XYZ file of C-alpha atoms in Angstrom:
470
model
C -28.713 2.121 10.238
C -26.428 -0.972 8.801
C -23.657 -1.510 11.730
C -19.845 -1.373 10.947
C -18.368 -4.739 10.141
C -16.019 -5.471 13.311
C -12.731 -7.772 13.354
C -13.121 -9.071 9.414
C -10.378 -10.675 8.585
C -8.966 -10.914 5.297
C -7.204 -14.564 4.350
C -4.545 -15.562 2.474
C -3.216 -12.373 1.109
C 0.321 -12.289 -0.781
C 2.043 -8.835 -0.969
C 3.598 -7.985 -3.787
C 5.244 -4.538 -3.396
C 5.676 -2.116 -1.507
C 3.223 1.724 -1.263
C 3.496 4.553 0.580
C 4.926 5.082 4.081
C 6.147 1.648 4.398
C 3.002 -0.619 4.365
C 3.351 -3.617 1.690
C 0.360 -3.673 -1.591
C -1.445 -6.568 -2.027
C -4.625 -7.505 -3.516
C -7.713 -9.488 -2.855
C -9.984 -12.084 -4.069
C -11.737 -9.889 -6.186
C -9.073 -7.396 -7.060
C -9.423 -4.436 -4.895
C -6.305 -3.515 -4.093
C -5.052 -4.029 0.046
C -2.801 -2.046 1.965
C -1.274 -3.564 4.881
C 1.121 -2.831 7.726
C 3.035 -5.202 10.365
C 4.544 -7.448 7.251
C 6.767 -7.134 4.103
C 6.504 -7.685 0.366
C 6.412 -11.575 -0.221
C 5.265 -12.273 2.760
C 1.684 -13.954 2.455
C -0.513 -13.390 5.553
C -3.907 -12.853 7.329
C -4.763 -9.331 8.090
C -7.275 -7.907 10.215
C -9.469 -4.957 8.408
C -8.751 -1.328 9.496
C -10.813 1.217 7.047
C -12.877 0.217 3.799
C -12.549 2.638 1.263
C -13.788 2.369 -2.277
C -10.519 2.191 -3.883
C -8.410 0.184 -1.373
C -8.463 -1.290 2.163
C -6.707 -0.682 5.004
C -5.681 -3.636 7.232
C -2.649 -5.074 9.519
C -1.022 -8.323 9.200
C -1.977 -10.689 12.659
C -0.838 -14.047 10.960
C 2.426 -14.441 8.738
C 1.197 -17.516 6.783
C 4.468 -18.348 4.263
C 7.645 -15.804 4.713
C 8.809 -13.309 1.922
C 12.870 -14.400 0.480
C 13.397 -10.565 1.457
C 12.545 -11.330 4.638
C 15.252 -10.912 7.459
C 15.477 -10.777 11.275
C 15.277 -7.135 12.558
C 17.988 -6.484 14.602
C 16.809 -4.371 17.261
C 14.679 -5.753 20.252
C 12.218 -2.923 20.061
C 11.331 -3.478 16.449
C 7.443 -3.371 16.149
C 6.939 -1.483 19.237
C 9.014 1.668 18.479
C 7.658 2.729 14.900
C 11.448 4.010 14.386
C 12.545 2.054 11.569
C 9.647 -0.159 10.008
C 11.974 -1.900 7.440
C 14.540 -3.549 9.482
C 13.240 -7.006 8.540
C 13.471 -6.163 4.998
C 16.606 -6.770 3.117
C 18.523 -3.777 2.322
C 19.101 -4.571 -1.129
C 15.244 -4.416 -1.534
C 14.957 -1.474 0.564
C 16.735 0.203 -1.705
C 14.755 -1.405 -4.859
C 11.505 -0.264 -3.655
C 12.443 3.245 -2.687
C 14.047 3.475 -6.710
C 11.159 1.842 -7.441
C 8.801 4.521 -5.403
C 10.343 7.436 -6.933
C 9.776 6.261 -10.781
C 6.325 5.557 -10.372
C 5.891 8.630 -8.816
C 7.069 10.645 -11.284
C 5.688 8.468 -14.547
C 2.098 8.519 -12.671
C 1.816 11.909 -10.827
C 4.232 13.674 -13.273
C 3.360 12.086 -16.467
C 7.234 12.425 -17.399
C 8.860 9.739 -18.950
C 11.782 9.483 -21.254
C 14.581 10.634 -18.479
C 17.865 8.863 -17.512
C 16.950 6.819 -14.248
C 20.217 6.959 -12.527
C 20.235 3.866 -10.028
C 19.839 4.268 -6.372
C 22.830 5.838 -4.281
C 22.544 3.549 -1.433
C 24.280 4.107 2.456
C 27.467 3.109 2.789
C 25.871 2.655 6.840
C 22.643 1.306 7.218
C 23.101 1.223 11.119
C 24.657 4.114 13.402
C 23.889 6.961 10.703
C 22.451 9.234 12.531
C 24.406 12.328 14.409
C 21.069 13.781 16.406
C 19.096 11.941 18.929
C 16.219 13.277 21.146
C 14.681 10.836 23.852
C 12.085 11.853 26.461
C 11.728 10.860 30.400
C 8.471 9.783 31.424
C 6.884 8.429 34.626
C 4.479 6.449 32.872
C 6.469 3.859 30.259
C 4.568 2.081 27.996
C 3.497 -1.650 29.217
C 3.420 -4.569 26.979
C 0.131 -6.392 26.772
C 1.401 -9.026 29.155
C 2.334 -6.281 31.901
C -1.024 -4.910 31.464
C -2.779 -8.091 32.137
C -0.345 -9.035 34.804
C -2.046 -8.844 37.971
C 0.620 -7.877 40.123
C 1.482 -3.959 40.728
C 4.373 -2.914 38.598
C 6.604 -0.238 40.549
C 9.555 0.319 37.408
C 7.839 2.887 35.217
C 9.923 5.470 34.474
C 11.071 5.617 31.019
C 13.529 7.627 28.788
C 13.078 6.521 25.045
C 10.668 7.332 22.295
C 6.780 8.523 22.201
C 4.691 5.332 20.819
C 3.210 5.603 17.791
C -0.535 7.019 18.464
C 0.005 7.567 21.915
C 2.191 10.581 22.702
C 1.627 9.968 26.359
C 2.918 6.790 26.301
C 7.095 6.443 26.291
C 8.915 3.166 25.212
C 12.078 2.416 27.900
C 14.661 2.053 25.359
C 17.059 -0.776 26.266
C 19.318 -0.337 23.022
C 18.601 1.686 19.877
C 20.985 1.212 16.436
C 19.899 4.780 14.764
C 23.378 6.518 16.695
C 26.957 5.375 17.242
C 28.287 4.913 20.629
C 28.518 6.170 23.029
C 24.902 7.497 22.519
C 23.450 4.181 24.293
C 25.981 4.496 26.822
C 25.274 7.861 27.884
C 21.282 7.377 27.665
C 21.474 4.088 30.031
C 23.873 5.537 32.254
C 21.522 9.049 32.639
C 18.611 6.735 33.093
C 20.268 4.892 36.171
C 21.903 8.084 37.819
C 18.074 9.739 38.000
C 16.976 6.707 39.472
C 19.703 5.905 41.980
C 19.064 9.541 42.909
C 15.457 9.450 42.982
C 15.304 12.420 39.961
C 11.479 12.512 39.034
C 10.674 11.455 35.519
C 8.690 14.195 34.011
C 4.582 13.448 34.075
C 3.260 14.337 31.234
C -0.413 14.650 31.992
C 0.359 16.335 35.563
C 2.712 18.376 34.109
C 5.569 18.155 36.998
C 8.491 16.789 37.572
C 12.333 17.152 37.158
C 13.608 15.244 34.045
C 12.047 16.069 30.829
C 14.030 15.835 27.793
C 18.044 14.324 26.240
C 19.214 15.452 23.319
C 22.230 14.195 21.353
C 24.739 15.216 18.487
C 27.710 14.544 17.418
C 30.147 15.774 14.551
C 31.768 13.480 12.600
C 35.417 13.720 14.618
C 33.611 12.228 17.718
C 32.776 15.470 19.441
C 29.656 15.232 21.070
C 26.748 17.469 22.368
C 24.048 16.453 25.124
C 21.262 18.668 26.210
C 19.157 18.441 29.179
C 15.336 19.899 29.037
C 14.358 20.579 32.688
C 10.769 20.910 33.466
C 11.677 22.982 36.514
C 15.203 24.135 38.454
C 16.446 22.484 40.982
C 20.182 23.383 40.856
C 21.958 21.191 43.624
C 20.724 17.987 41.624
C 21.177 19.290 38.011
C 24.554 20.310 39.103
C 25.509 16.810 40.410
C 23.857 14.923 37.403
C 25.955 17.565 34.532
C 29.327 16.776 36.715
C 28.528 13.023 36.583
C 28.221 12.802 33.127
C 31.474 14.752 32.296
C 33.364 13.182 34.471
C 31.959 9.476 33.031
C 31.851 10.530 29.158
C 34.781 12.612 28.099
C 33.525 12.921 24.819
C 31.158 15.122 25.369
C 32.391 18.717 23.776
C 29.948 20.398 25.672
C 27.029 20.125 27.838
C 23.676 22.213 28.330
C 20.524 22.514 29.917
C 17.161 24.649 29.052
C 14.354 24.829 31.696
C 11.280 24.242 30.045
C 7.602 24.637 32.120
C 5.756 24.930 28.498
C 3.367 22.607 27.214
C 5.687 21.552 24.424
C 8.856 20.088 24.270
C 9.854 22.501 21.297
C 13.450 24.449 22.183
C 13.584 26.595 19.681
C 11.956 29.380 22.073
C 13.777 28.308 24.963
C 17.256 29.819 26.736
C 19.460 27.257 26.162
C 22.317 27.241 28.792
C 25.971 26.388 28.239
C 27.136 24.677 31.481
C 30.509 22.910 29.999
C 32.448 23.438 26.278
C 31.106 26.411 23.618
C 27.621 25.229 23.432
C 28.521 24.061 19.610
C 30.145 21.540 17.475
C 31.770 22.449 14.427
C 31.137 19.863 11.300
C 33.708 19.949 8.390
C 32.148 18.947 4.634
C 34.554 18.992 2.472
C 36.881 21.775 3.546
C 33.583 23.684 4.692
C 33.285 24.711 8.319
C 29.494 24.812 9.941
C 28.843 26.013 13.423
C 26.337 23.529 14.838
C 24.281 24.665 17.727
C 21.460 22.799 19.853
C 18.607 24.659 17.307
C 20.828 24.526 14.317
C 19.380 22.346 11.516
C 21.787 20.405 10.282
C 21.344 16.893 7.508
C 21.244 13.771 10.357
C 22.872 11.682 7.882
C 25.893 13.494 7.617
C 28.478 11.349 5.164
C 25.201 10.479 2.997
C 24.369 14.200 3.183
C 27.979 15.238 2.076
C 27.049 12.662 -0.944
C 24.045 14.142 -1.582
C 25.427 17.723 -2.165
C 28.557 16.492 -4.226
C 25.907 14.989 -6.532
C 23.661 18.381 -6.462
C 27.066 19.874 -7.275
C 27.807 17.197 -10.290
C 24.413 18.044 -11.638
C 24.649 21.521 -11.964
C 27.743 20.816 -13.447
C 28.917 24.690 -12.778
C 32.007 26.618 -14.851
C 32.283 29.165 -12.556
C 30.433 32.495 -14.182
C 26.644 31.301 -13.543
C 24.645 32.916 -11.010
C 22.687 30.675 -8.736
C 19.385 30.641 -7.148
C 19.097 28.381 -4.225
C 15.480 28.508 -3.175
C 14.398 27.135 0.424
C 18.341 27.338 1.198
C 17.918 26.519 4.568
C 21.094 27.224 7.088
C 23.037 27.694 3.416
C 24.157 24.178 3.039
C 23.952 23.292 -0.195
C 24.358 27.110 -1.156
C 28.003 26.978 0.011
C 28.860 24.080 -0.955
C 28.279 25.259 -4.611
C 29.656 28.569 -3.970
C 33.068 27.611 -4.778
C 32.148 26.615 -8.465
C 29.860 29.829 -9.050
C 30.053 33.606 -9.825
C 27.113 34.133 -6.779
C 24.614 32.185 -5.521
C 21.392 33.744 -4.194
C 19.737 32.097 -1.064
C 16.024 32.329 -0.433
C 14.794 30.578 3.307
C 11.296 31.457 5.690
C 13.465 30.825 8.565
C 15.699 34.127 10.446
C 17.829 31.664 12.262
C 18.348 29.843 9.302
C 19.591 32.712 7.540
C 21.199 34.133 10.356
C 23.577 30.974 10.384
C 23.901 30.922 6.709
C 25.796 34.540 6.684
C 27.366 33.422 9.441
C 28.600 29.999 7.613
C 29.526 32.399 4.560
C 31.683 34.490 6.671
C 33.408 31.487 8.658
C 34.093 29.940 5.220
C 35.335 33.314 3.285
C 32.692 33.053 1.078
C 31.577 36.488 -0.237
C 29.789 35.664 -3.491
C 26.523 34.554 -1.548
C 23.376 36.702 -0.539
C 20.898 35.255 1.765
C 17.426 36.691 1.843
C 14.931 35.851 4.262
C 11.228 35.364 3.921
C 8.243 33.244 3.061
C 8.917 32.018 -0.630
C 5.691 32.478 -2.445
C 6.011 36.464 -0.897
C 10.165 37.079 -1.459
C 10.105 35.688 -4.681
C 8.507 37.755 -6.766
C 8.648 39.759 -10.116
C 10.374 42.569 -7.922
C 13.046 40.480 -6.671
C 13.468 39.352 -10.137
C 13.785 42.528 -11.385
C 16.466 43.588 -8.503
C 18.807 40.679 -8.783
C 20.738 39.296 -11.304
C 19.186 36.907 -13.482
C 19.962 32.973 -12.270
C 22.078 30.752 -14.617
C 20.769 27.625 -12.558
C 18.081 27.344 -9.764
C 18.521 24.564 -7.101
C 15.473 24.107 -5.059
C 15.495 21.765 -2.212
C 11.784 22.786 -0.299
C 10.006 20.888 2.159
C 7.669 18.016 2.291
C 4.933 20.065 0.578
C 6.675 20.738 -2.087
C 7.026 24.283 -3.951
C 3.507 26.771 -3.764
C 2.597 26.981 -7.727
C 3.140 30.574 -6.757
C 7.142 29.498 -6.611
C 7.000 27.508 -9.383
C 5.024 30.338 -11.874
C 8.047 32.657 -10.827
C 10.469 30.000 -11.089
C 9.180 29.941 -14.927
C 9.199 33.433 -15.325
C 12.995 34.386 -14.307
C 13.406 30.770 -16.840
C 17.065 29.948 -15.699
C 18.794 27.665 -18.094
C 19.111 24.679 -15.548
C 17.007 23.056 -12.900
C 18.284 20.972 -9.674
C 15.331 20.167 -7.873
C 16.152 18.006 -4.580
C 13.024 16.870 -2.498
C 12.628 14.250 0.200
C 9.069 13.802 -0.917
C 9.175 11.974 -4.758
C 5.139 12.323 -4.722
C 5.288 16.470 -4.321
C 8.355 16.774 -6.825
C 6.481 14.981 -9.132
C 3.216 16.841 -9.034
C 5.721 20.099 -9.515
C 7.666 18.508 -12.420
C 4.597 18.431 -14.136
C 3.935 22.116 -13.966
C 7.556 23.013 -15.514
C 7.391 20.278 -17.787
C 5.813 22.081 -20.998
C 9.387 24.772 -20.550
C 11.721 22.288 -19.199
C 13.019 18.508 -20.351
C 13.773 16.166 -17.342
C 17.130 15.011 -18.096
C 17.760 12.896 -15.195
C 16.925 11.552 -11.516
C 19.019 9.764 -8.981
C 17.003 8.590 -5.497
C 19.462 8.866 -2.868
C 18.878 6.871 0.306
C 19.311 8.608 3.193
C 17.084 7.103 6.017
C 17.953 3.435 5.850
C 15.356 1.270 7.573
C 12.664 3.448 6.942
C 10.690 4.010 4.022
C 12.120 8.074 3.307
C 14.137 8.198 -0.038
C 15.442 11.587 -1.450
C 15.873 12.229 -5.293
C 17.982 14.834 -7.106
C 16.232 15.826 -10.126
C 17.731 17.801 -13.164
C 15.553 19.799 -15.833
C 17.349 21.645 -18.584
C 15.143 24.649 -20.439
C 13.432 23.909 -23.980
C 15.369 25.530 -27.070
């Protein structure tokens, strides 16, 4: 049996664009084409082989030989280590080229659609402090850089409350600072982190499955009103008491405060009792004169003023004079549904999810809306020739479905009711394009615009619209 090839390093590599997921493309001496991680595009560099495949190799930069011009400093001290936000020492300006770049290709290669307006890249007015949700998790066992780990003398600071590695869910990084969520998210996180330990709290263990501390969750609406909740791998009242009064009485922005004891396996909440100890146990967020109830399971867009850009272009798109009927597949907690509402005759909401939908009517009601119907079951099932045949017939469909992408099921039905118009949002370019393809013999592509809504990172949304074939 031939033995694997160990540590083969790959010289003098330039990158010269970016590919999926954030690694940079670059290709070899004899052509095959090289993906690797750790660097940027321009950058040439060393890399150390991962996997050998027969198309392409996988391999991480260990030497940076000349810089790329797109290069910049990342600004956080964690970069690297965290796996948060992988482009933060690439400029934004070519952030933002290589996600418009992404979703193009994507659709040209995978759709085999050309021919449609390419609407340039709505970039983030905020490519730091964007996001309104934050979950960190305690640990008694921090991650150790390599010099700790060789360091011969005992270390006795591990406890940690910051992100899982990358690879090695056991393993939490001790976040010092973290640029994802405005202040006073870092404020509150640091100050949590020394209460437990002035206190002696116990960090949960994750392998022993004990402890006190376990999870901190953050949100905030976009006045400044601000929700933290505890996970608690066990009760112990007199201290959880003490630690919820200290953080009131140190943050008054905090609108209200909860806890959830949690002995699972998981850190998942949506099957937990979630406890109100201060404030309603919500925030309300306002999108433009739209009221949503946000609770501690709610889903809710992280970005929120990209989001709120997002849906005014859906909106512009469908371009809606007020007698259409509307379809809003995978609708989610109503969102998007309600936001169009106002423009529409009805609007017809189709999500998996009960809570979802449960908040959706609920949304509807807050906001006076009664032209929309929510319905509530898997898609490929719900939305079928019976429903069809029950319900109005839809003037536009908006779609906005997971990473996955529609089930052909979805998108045979979707060309069977045949509505004149098409807005198909995705947050996965590579999935929309494989499903443009399939309506493409009824439908035109008229247009796309990639919207940027996870700057730093390599995630790009795109609003597509498809108008039906005379």
């Amino acid at each position: 049996m031939q033995k694997k090839k160990k540590n083969v390093i790959l010289e003098n590599i330039k990158l010269l664009s970016a590919g999926a997921k954030g690694v940079s493309v670059g290709k070899t001496e004899d052509g095959k084409t090289i993906l690797v991680s750790g660097a940027v595009p321009g950058d040439l560099v060393n890399a150390r082989m991962k996997k050998s495949k027969k198309n392409y190799i996988e391999a991480e930069a260990i030497e940076i030989l000349e810089e790329s011009p797109d290069r910049v400093d990342a600004r956080c001290m964690h970069f690297s280590v965290c796996g948060g936000c992988k482009w933060q020492n690439l400029s934004y300006e070519k952030q933002l080229e290589f996600k418009e770049d992404e979703v193009l290709n994507n659709i040209r290669r995978i759709g085999g659609i050309d021919g449609f307006e390419a609407v340039p890249i709505l970039g983030s007015a905020e490519q730091y402090f964007y996001r309104n949700k934050m979950e960190f998790s305690f640990s008694n066992a921090r991650w150790l850089t390599l010099e700790e780990v060789n360091s011969t003398e005992e270390i006795a600071d591990r406890n940690a409350l910051g992100f899982h590695i990358p690879g090695q869910w056991s393993k939490i990084l001790d976040l010092k600072e973290c640029f994802l969520q405005e202040d006073p998210s870092n404020n509150i996180r640091l100050a949590v982190k020394e209460y437990a330990e002035e206190n002696n709290l116990e960090f949960f263990d994750v392998r022993n499955q004990e402890g006190f501390l376990r999870t901190l969750m953050m949100r905030q609406n976009s006045k400044g009103e601000w929700m933290v909740l505890f996970q608690l791998f066990e009760e112990n009242e007199t201290e959880r008491v003490k630690l919820l009064d200290y953080l009131l009485q140190k943050f008054p922005q905090i609108h209200t405060l909860l806890y959830a004891i949690n002995p699972k396996g998981n850190d998942s909440i949506y099957d937990l009792d979630i406890q109100t100890y201060y404030g309603e146990g919500f925030l309300y967020e306002e999108m433009d004169g739209l009221r949503f109830k946000i609770g501690p399971k709610s889903f809710f867009q992280t970005n929120y003023k990209q989001a709120l850009e997002l849906y005014r272009k859906t909106l512009e798109f469908a371009d809606l004079k007020g007698d259409e009927v509307v379809y809003d597949l995978y609708t989610g907690t109503g969102t998007i549904a309600q936001y169009v509402a106002r423009n529409a005759k009805q609007v017809i909401g189709i999500e998996a999810v009960q809570e979802a939908i449960d908040a959706a009517k609920e949304h509807a009601e807050l906001n006076g809306l009664t032209n929309c119907t929510f319905y509530c079951g898997d898609m490929k099932d719900i939305f079928n020739q019976e429903f069809l045949e029950s319900h109005p017939k839809a003037d536009v469909l908006i779609t906005d479905p997971p990473r996955d992408g529609m089930h052909a099921k979805v998108v045979e039905q979707i060309l069977n009711l045949s509505p004149e118009k098409i807005v198909y949002v995705s947050c996965n370019s590579a999935t929309q394009a494989r499903d443009l393809a399939m309506l493409k013999e009824h439908y035109n592509l008229v247009k796309v615009l990639p919207v940027d809504m996870f700057p730093q990172t390599h995630h790009v949304e795109n609003i597509a619209l498809l108008i039906k074939k005379s």
